[in-house]
PDB file of C-alpha atoms in Angstrom:
ATOM      1  CA  UNK A 739     101.141 109.636 116.631  1.00 90.00           C
ATOM      2  CA  UNK A 740      99.550 106.424 117.604  1.00 93.00           C
ATOM      3  CA  UNK A 741      99.683 103.467 115.213  1.00 95.00           C
ATOM      4  CA  UNK A 742      95.971 104.236 114.172  1.00 94.00           C
ATOM      5  CA  UNK A 743      96.849 107.724 113.261  1.00 95.00           C
ATOM      6  CA  UNK A 744      99.978 106.677 111.286  1.00 96.00           C
ATOM      7  CA  UNK A 745      97.976 104.081 109.235  1.00 96.00           C
ATOM      8  CA  UNK A 746      95.447 106.679 108.427  1.00 95.00           C
ATOM      9  CA  UNK A 747      98.295 108.899 107.205  1.00 95.00           C
ATOM     10  CA  UNK A 748      99.533 106.131 105.095  1.00 96.00           C
ATOM     11  CA  UNK A 749      96.103 105.552 103.610  1.00 94.00           C
ATOM     12  CA  UNK A 750      95.790 109.282 102.677  1.00 92.00           C
ATOM     13  CA  UNK A 751      99.261 109.943 101.390  1.00 94.00           C
ATOM     14  CA  UNK A 752     100.238 106.606  99.558  1.00 93.00           C
ATOM     15  CA  UNK A 753      99.907 106.797  95.693  1.00 90.00           C
ATOM     16  CA  UNK A 754     100.113 103.402  94.105  1.00 88.00           C
ATOM     17  CA  UNK A 755      99.508 103.556  90.398  1.00 83.00           C
ATOM     18  CA  UNK A 756      98.492 100.538  88.474  1.00 82.00           C
ATOM     19  CA  UNK A 757     101.594 100.112  86.416  1.00 79.00           C
ATOM     20  CA  UNK A 758     101.064  96.646  85.204  1.00 79.00           C
ATOM     21  CA  UNK A 759      99.126  95.829  82.079  1.00 74.00           C
ATOM     22  CA  UNK A 760      97.208  92.608  81.388  1.00 68.00           C
ATOM     23  CA  UNK A 761      97.266  92.112  77.762  1.00 70.00           C
ATOM     24  CA  UNK A 762      94.564  89.475  77.815  1.00 60.00           C
ATOM     25  CA  UNK A 763      91.998  91.292  79.668  1.00 59.00           C
ATOM     26  CA  UNK A 764      93.238  94.602  78.511  1.00 66.00           C
ATOM     27  CA  UNK A 765      93.473  96.424  81.786  1.00 67.00           C
ATOM     28  CA  UNK A 766      95.892  97.953  84.160  1.00 75.00           C
ATOM     29  CA  UNK A 767      96.532  96.669  87.692  1.00 80.00           C
ATOM     30  CA  UNK A 768      98.960  97.088  90.565  1.00 84.00           C
ATOM     31  CA  UNK A 769     100.904  94.195  92.189  1.00 88.00           C
ATOM     32  CA  UNK A 770     102.233  93.671  95.669  1.00 90.00           C
ATOM     33  CA  UNK A 771     105.747  94.862  94.693  1.00 92.00           C
ATOM     34  CA  UNK A 772     104.535  98.333  93.555  1.00 92.00           C
ATOM     35  CA  UNK A 773     102.710  98.625  96.857  1.00 94.00           C
ATOM     36  CA  UNK A 774     105.675  97.850  98.886  1.00 95.00           C
ATOM     37  CA  UNK A 775     107.848 100.116  96.917  1.00 94.00           C
ATOM     38  CA  UNK A 776     105.524 102.884  97.765  1.00 95.00           C
ATOM     39  CA  UNK A 777     105.206 101.966 101.276  1.00 96.00           C
ATOM     40  CA  UNK A 778     109.040 102.086 101.757  1.00 96.00           C
ATOM     41  CA  UNK A 779     109.023 105.972 100.983  1.00 95.00           C
ATOM     42  CA  UNK A 780     107.027 106.561 104.167  1.00 96.00           C
ATOM     43  CA  UNK A 781     108.187 103.665 106.832  1.00 96.00           C
ATOM     44  CA  UNK A 782     111.394 105.668 107.999  1.00 96.00           C
ATOM     45  CA  UNK A 783     109.719 108.970 108.666  1.00 96.00           C
ATOM     46  CA  UNK A 784     106.653 107.368 110.383  1.00 97.00           C
ATOM     47  CA  UNK A 785     108.811 104.842 112.252  1.00 97.00           C
ATOM     48  CA  UNK A 786     106.791 101.886 111.126  1.00 97.00           C
ATOM     49  CA  UNK A 787     107.641  98.689 109.532  1.00 97.00           C
ATOM     50  CA  UNK A 788     105.621  95.965 107.626  1.00 97.00           C
ATOM     51  CA  UNK A 789     105.616  92.157 107.715  1.00 97.00           C
ATOM     52  CA  UNK A 790     104.076  89.788 105.385  1.00 96.00           C
ATOM     53  CA  UNK A 791     103.321  86.083 106.407  1.00 95.00           C
ATOM     54  CA  UNK A 792     101.673  83.235 104.426  1.00 94.00           C
ATOM     55  CA  UNK A 793     100.127  80.326 105.929  1.00 92.00           C
ATOM     56  CA  UNK A 794      98.642  77.202 104.028  1.00 89.00           C
ATOM     57  CA  UNK A 795      95.083  76.557 105.167  1.00 87.00           C
ATOM     58  CA  UNK A 796      92.369  73.981 104.146  1.00 82.00           C
ATOM     59  CA  UNK A 797      88.872  74.992 103.737  1.00 76.00           C
ATOM     60  CA  UNK A 798      86.127  72.435 102.741  1.00 75.00           C
ATOM     61  CA  UNK A 799      88.874  70.380 100.981  1.00 77.00           C
ATOM     62  CA  UNK A 800      90.336  73.215  99.079  1.00 80.00           C
ATOM     63  CA  UNK A 801      93.752  74.501  99.731  1.00 82.00           C
ATOM     64  CA  UNK A 802      94.149  78.327 100.282  1.00 86.00           C
ATOM     65  CA  UNK A 803      97.110  80.617 100.841  1.00 89.00           C
ATOM     66  CA  UNK A 804      96.315  82.961 103.860  1.00 91.00           C
ATOM     67  CA  UNK A 805      98.391  86.116 103.759  1.00 93.00           C
ATOM     68  CA  UNK A 806      98.623  88.511 106.616  1.00 96.00           C
ATOM     69  CA  UNK A 807      99.840  92.073 106.060  1.00 96.00           C
ATOM     70  CA  UNK A 808     100.884  93.515 109.474  1.00 97.00           C
ATOM     71  CA  UNK A 809     101.803  97.085 110.177  1.00 97.00           C
ATOM     72  CA  UNK A 810     104.101  97.527 113.373  1.00 97.00           C
ATOM     73  CA  UNK A 811     104.710 100.652 115.123  1.00 97.00           C
ATOM     74  CA  UNK A 812     108.470 100.866 116.158  1.00 97.00           C
ATOM     75  CA  UNK A 813     107.631 103.419 118.885  1.00 96.00           C
ATOM     76  CA  UNK A 814     105.080 101.394 120.700  1.00 96.00           C
ATOM     77  CA  UNK A 815     105.273  97.856 119.286  1.00 95.00           C
ATOM     78  CA  UNK A 816     101.520  97.978 118.546  1.00 95.00           C
ATOM     79  CA  UNK A 817     100.195  96.230 115.435  1.00 96.00           C
ATOM     80  CA  UNK A 818      97.334  96.320 112.986  1.00 96.00           C
ATOM     81  CA  UNK A 819      96.948  93.342 110.808  1.00 95.00           C
ATOM     82  CA  UNK A 820      94.866  92.366 107.686  1.00 94.00           C
ATOM     83  CA  UNK A 821      94.342  89.189 106.129  1.00 93.00           C
ATOM     84  CA  UNK A 822      93.228  87.895 102.620  1.00 90.00           C
ATOM     85  CA  UNK A 823      92.815  84.414 101.143  1.00 88.00           C
ATOM     86  CA  UNK A 824      93.654  83.035  97.580  1.00 84.00           C
ATOM     87  CA  UNK A 825      92.860  79.560  96.539  1.00 77.00           C
ATOM     88  CA  UNK A 826      95.599  77.300  94.671  1.00 63.00           C
ATOM     89  CA  UNK A 827      94.341  76.272  91.235  1.00 59.00           C
ATOM     90  CA  UNK A 828      94.462  72.537  90.847  1.00 56.00           C
ATOM     91  CA  UNK A 829      96.096  73.149  87.462  1.00 53.00           C
ATOM     92  CA  UNK A 830      97.569  75.983  85.600  1.00 49.00           C
ATOM     93  CA  UNK A 831      99.280  75.547  82.300  1.00 47.00           C
ATOM     94  CA  UNK A 832     102.889  76.566  82.006  1.00 45.00           C
ATOM     95  CA  UNK A 833     103.640  76.444  85.722  1.00 48.00           C
ATOM     96  CA  UNK A 834     105.059  73.799  88.085  1.00 50.00           C
ATOM     97  CA  UNK A 835     103.665  73.410  91.703  1.00 57.00           C
ATOM     98  CA  UNK A 836     106.166  75.927  93.280  1.00 53.00           C
ATOM     99  CA  UNK A 837     105.201  78.644  90.701  1.00 55.00           C
ATOM    100  CA  UNK A 838     101.318  78.061  91.344  1.00 57.00           C
ATOM    101  CA  UNK A 839     102.046  78.526  95.052  1.00 64.00           C
ATOM    102  CA  UNK A 840     104.174  81.615  94.654  1.00 69.00           C
ATOM    103  CA  UNK A 841     101.538  83.153  92.239  1.00 76.00           C
ATOM    104  CA  UNK A 842      98.791  82.603  94.767  1.00 83.00           C
ATOM    105  CA  UNK A 843     100.921  83.782  97.497  1.00 87.00           C
ATOM    106  CA  UNK A 844     101.680  87.084  95.589  1.00 88.00           C
ATOM    107  CA  UNK A 845      97.909  87.502  94.967  1.00 86.00           C
ATOM    108  CA  UNK A 846      96.885  86.847  98.544  1.00 89.00           C
ATOM    109  CA  UNK A 847      99.482  89.260  99.783  1.00 92.00           C
ATOM    110  CA  UNK A 848      98.327  92.032  97.453  1.00 91.00           C
ATOM    111  CA  UNK A 849      94.807  91.879  98.596  1.00 90.00           C
ATOM    112  CA  UNK A 850      95.823  91.890 102.164  1.00 92.00           C
ATOM    113  CA  UNK A 851      97.928  95.141 101.440  1.00 94.00           C
ATOM    114  CA  UNK A 852      95.014  96.521  99.525  1.00 91.00           C
ATOM    115  CA  UNK A 853      92.711  96.070 102.608  1.00 91.00           C
ATOM    116  CA  UNK A 854      95.428  97.540 104.937  1.00 94.00           C
ATOM    117  CA  UNK A 855      96.046 100.606 102.878  1.00 94.00           C
ATOM    118  CA  UNK A 856      92.584 101.085 101.388  1.00 90.00           C
ATOM    119  CA  UNK A 857      93.799 100.686  97.569  1.00 86.00           C
ATOM    120  CA  UNK A 858      91.092  98.258  96.526  1.00 60.00           C
ATOM    121  CA  UNK A 859      88.660  99.815  94.076  1.00 47.00           C
ATOM    122  CA  UNK A 860      90.335 103.093  94.031  1.00 43.00           C
ATOM    123  CA  UNK A 861      91.257 105.215  91.162  1.00 46.00           C
ATOM    124  CA  UNK A 862      94.935 106.105  90.996  1.00 46.00           C
ATOM    125  CA  UNK A 863      95.840 109.144  92.615  1.00 46.00           C
ATOM    126  CA  UNK A 864      98.343 110.222  89.847  1.00 46.00           C
ATOM    127  CA  UNK A 865      96.180 109.465  86.687  1.00 45.00           C
ATOM    128  CA  UNK A 866      93.652 111.679  84.653  1.00 48.00           C
ATOM    129  CA  UNK A 867      91.149 108.940  85.395  1.00 45.00           C
ATOM    130  CA  UNK A 868      91.422 109.992  89.284  1.00 46.00           C
ATOM    131  CA  UNK A 869      90.990 113.510  88.607  1.00 51.00           C
ATOM    132  CA  UNK A 870      87.873 112.743  86.459  1.00 49.00           C
ATOM    133  CA  UNK A 871      86.455 110.343  89.115  1.00 47.00           C
ATOM    134  CA  UNK A 872      86.817 113.252  91.848  1.00 51.00           C
ATOM    135  CA  UNK A 873      85.174 115.548  89.627  1.00 57.00           C
ATOM    136  CA  UNK A 874      82.502 113.114  88.891  1.00 50.00           C
ATOM    137  CA  UNK A 875      81.844 112.285  92.634  1.00 50.00           C
ATOM    138  CA  UNK A 876      81.439 116.122  93.283  1.00 56.00           C
ATOM    139  CA  UNK A 877      78.759 116.119  90.478  1.00 57.00           C
ATOM    140  CA  UNK A 878      77.172 113.137  91.996  1.00 50.00           C
ATOM    141  CA  UNK A 879      76.973 114.748  95.290  1.00 53.00           C
ATOM    142  CA  UNK A 880      75.222 117.758  93.916  1.00 56.00           C
ATOM    143  CA  UNK A 881      72.607 115.444  92.256  1.00 54.00           C
ATOM    144  CA  UNK A 882      72.090 113.304  95.402  1.00 51.00           C
ATOM    145  CA  UNK A 883      73.632 110.234  93.753  1.00 49.00           C
ATOM    146  CA  UNK A 884      75.775 107.457  95.415  1.00 49.00           C
ATOM    147  CA  UNK A 885      79.199 108.478  96.098  1.00 49.00           C
ATOM    148  CA  UNK A 886      82.090 106.981  98.214  1.00 49.00           C
ATOM    149  CA  UNK A 887      80.549 108.316 101.319  1.00 57.00           C
ATOM    150  CA  UNK A 888      78.022 105.694 101.408  1.00 70.00           C
ATOM    151  CA  UNK A 889      80.142 102.618  99.774  1.00 81.00           C
ATOM    152  CA  UNK A 890      79.936  99.913 102.427  1.00 83.00           C
ATOM    153  CA  UNK A 891      83.383  98.367 103.690  1.00 84.00           C
ATOM    154  CA  UNK A 892      84.614  95.053 102.570  1.00 83.00           C
ATOM    155  CA  UNK A 893      85.848  92.010 104.552  1.00 81.00           C
ATOM    156  CA  UNK A 894      89.656  93.406 104.518  1.00 74.00           C
ATOM    157  CA  UNK A 895      88.287  96.670 106.065  1.00 80.00           C
ATOM    158  CA  UNK A 896      86.238  94.573 108.808  1.00 84.00           C
ATOM    159  CA  UNK A 897      89.403  92.533 109.588  1.00 80.00           C
ATOM    160  CA  UNK A 898      91.447  95.769 110.032  1.00 78.00           C
ATOM    161  CA  UNK A 899      88.707  97.331 112.074  1.00 84.00           C
ATOM    162  CA  UNK A 900      88.535  94.362 114.427  1.00 83.00           C
ATOM    163  CA  UNK A 901      92.241  94.309 114.982  1.00 78.00           C
ATOM    164  CA  UNK A 902      92.030  98.066 115.788  1.00 79.00           C
ATOM    165  CA  UNK A 903      89.335  97.317 118.189  1.00 81.00           C
ATOM    166  CA  UNK A 904      91.113  94.327 119.921  1.00 80.00           C
ATOM    167  CA  UNK A 905      94.509  96.213 120.181  1.00 76.00           C
ATOM    168  CA  UNK A 906      92.683  99.223 121.760  1.00 77.00           C
ATOM    169  CA  UNK A 907      90.153  97.477 123.956  1.00 80.00           C
ATOM    170  CA  UNK A 908      87.291  99.055 122.106  1.00 84.00           C
ATOM    171  CA  UNK A 909      83.823  97.348 122.336  1.00 84.00           C
ATOM    172  CA  UNK A 910      82.654  96.890 118.852  1.00 85.00           C
ATOM    173  CA  UNK A 911      78.908  96.760 119.597  1.00 86.00           C
ATOM    174  CA  UNK A 912      79.332 100.282 121.239  1.00 85.00           C
ATOM    175  CA  UNK A 913      80.893 101.444 117.962  1.00 86.00           C
ATOM    176  CA  UNK A 914      78.120 100.228 115.934  1.00 87.00           C
ATOM    177  CA  UNK A 915      75.563 102.240 118.276  1.00 85.00           C
ATOM    178  CA  UNK A 916      77.807 105.290 117.870  1.00 85.00           C
ATOM    179  CA  UNK A 917      77.711 104.995 114.083  1.00 86.00           C
ATOM    180  CA  UNK A 918      73.832 104.182 114.354  1.00 87.00           C
ATOM    181  CA  UNK A 919      74.364 100.822 112.427  1.00 88.00           C
ATOM    182  CA  UNK A 920      73.078  97.299 113.371  1.00 88.00           C
ATOM    183  CA  UNK A 921      76.207  95.441 112.077  1.00 90.00           C
ATOM    184  CA  UNK A 922      79.863  95.974 111.127  1.00 90.00           C
ATOM    185  CA  UNK A 923      79.213  95.379 107.430  1.00 90.00           C
ATOM    186  CA  UNK A 924      76.915  98.306 107.299  1.00 89.00           C
ATOM    187  CA  UNK A 925      79.860 100.896 107.994  1.00 89.00           C
ATOM    188  CA  UNK A 926      80.810 103.050 105.131  1.00 88.00           C
ATOM    189  CA  UNK A 927      84.391 103.726 103.974  1.00 82.00           C
ATOM    190  CA  UNK A 928      84.137 107.250 105.415  1.00 82.00           C
ATOM    191  CA  UNK A 929      83.230 105.869 108.793  1.00 85.00           C
ATOM    192  CA  UNK A 930      86.033 103.231 108.399  1.00 82.00           C
ATOM    193  CA  UNK A 931      88.502 106.010 107.988  1.00 81.00           C
ATOM    194  CA  UNK A 932      86.925 108.021 110.750  1.00 81.00           C
ATOM    195  CA  UNK A 933      87.355 105.269 113.209  1.00 82.00           C
ATOM    196  CA  UNK A 934      91.165 105.333 112.547  1.00 76.00           C
ATOM    197  CA  UNK A 935      91.227 108.974 112.651  1.00 74.00           C
ATOM    198  CA  UNK A 936      89.624 109.202 116.080  1.00 78.00           C
ATOM    199  CA  UNK A 937      90.651 106.007 117.785  1.00 76.00           C
ATOM    200  CA  UNK A 938      91.299 107.945 121.026  1.00 74.00           C
ATOM    201  CA  UNK A 939      87.668 109.427 121.048  1.00 76.00           C
ATOM    202  CA  UNK A 940      86.389 105.912 120.315  1.00 77.00           C
ATOM    203  CA  UNK A 941      88.201 104.365 123.316  1.00 76.00           C
ATOM    204  CA  UNK A 942      86.799 107.071 125.632  1.00 73.00           C
ATOM    205  CA  UNK A 943      83.129 106.723 124.286  1.00 73.00           C
ATOM    206  CA  UNK A 944      83.156 102.916 124.453  1.00 72.00           C
ATOM    207  CA  UNK A 945      84.820 102.692 127.894  1.00 65.00           C
ATOM    208  CA  UNK A 946      82.057 104.954 129.304  1.00 60.00           C
TER     209      UNK A 946
END
C-alpha cells in the first residue's frame, strides 16, 4: 500500500472513544494520549510511524503553539503532515508558565491528530451514541436531509490534502475541476476520503 492508502485504512479502522470527562462542562472528550495509544495498535502491521513536533510562533502579537503530526511510511519514507494551532493564555489560575505551555501543546497536538485521522466531530465507534447516529444518518438520507456526505472539510483536512498533493505532484486546481467545485473549502468529507483512496487515479488524471 502507498502512504495515502495506509492513512485511509487508519482513518477507517481506528476507534478512539472519548474516555475523558470534563466535570465542569459535563461532557466526554478524547485527548492526544488516547489517540496515540490507539495508533500504536496499527503502526507495526502497516509499517508506519508518527512524529509530533511543536513550534512557538507569533501571530499579530499573540503567541501560539504550532503542532505538526506527521505520518511516515517506513517502506517509502513518504510523509503526510497536518498542523494545528493553539494560543497560550496570558494567565491561567493554578498553573505556572511551563504547565501552561505544556497544556497548550497537548491541545494543539490533539487537533493535529484529529485532522490527520479524521477524528474531529465524529461519534465514538464503540458507543451506543455512534450506532444511534448511524441509524439517524440512514433515516436522514431517506428524508433528503443533510448528512456527512455533504459536510464540508475543515482547515485540518485542507492542510492534509495539500500535503498529499505536494507529495504526489498533483495539481490542486485540476482536482477541484474533477470534483466540480471552485475552491478546496467546498470539498466534502466523502470527497476528502475519496482523494486518499484514489490517489493513483488522481495523479494520472491531473497529469493528463
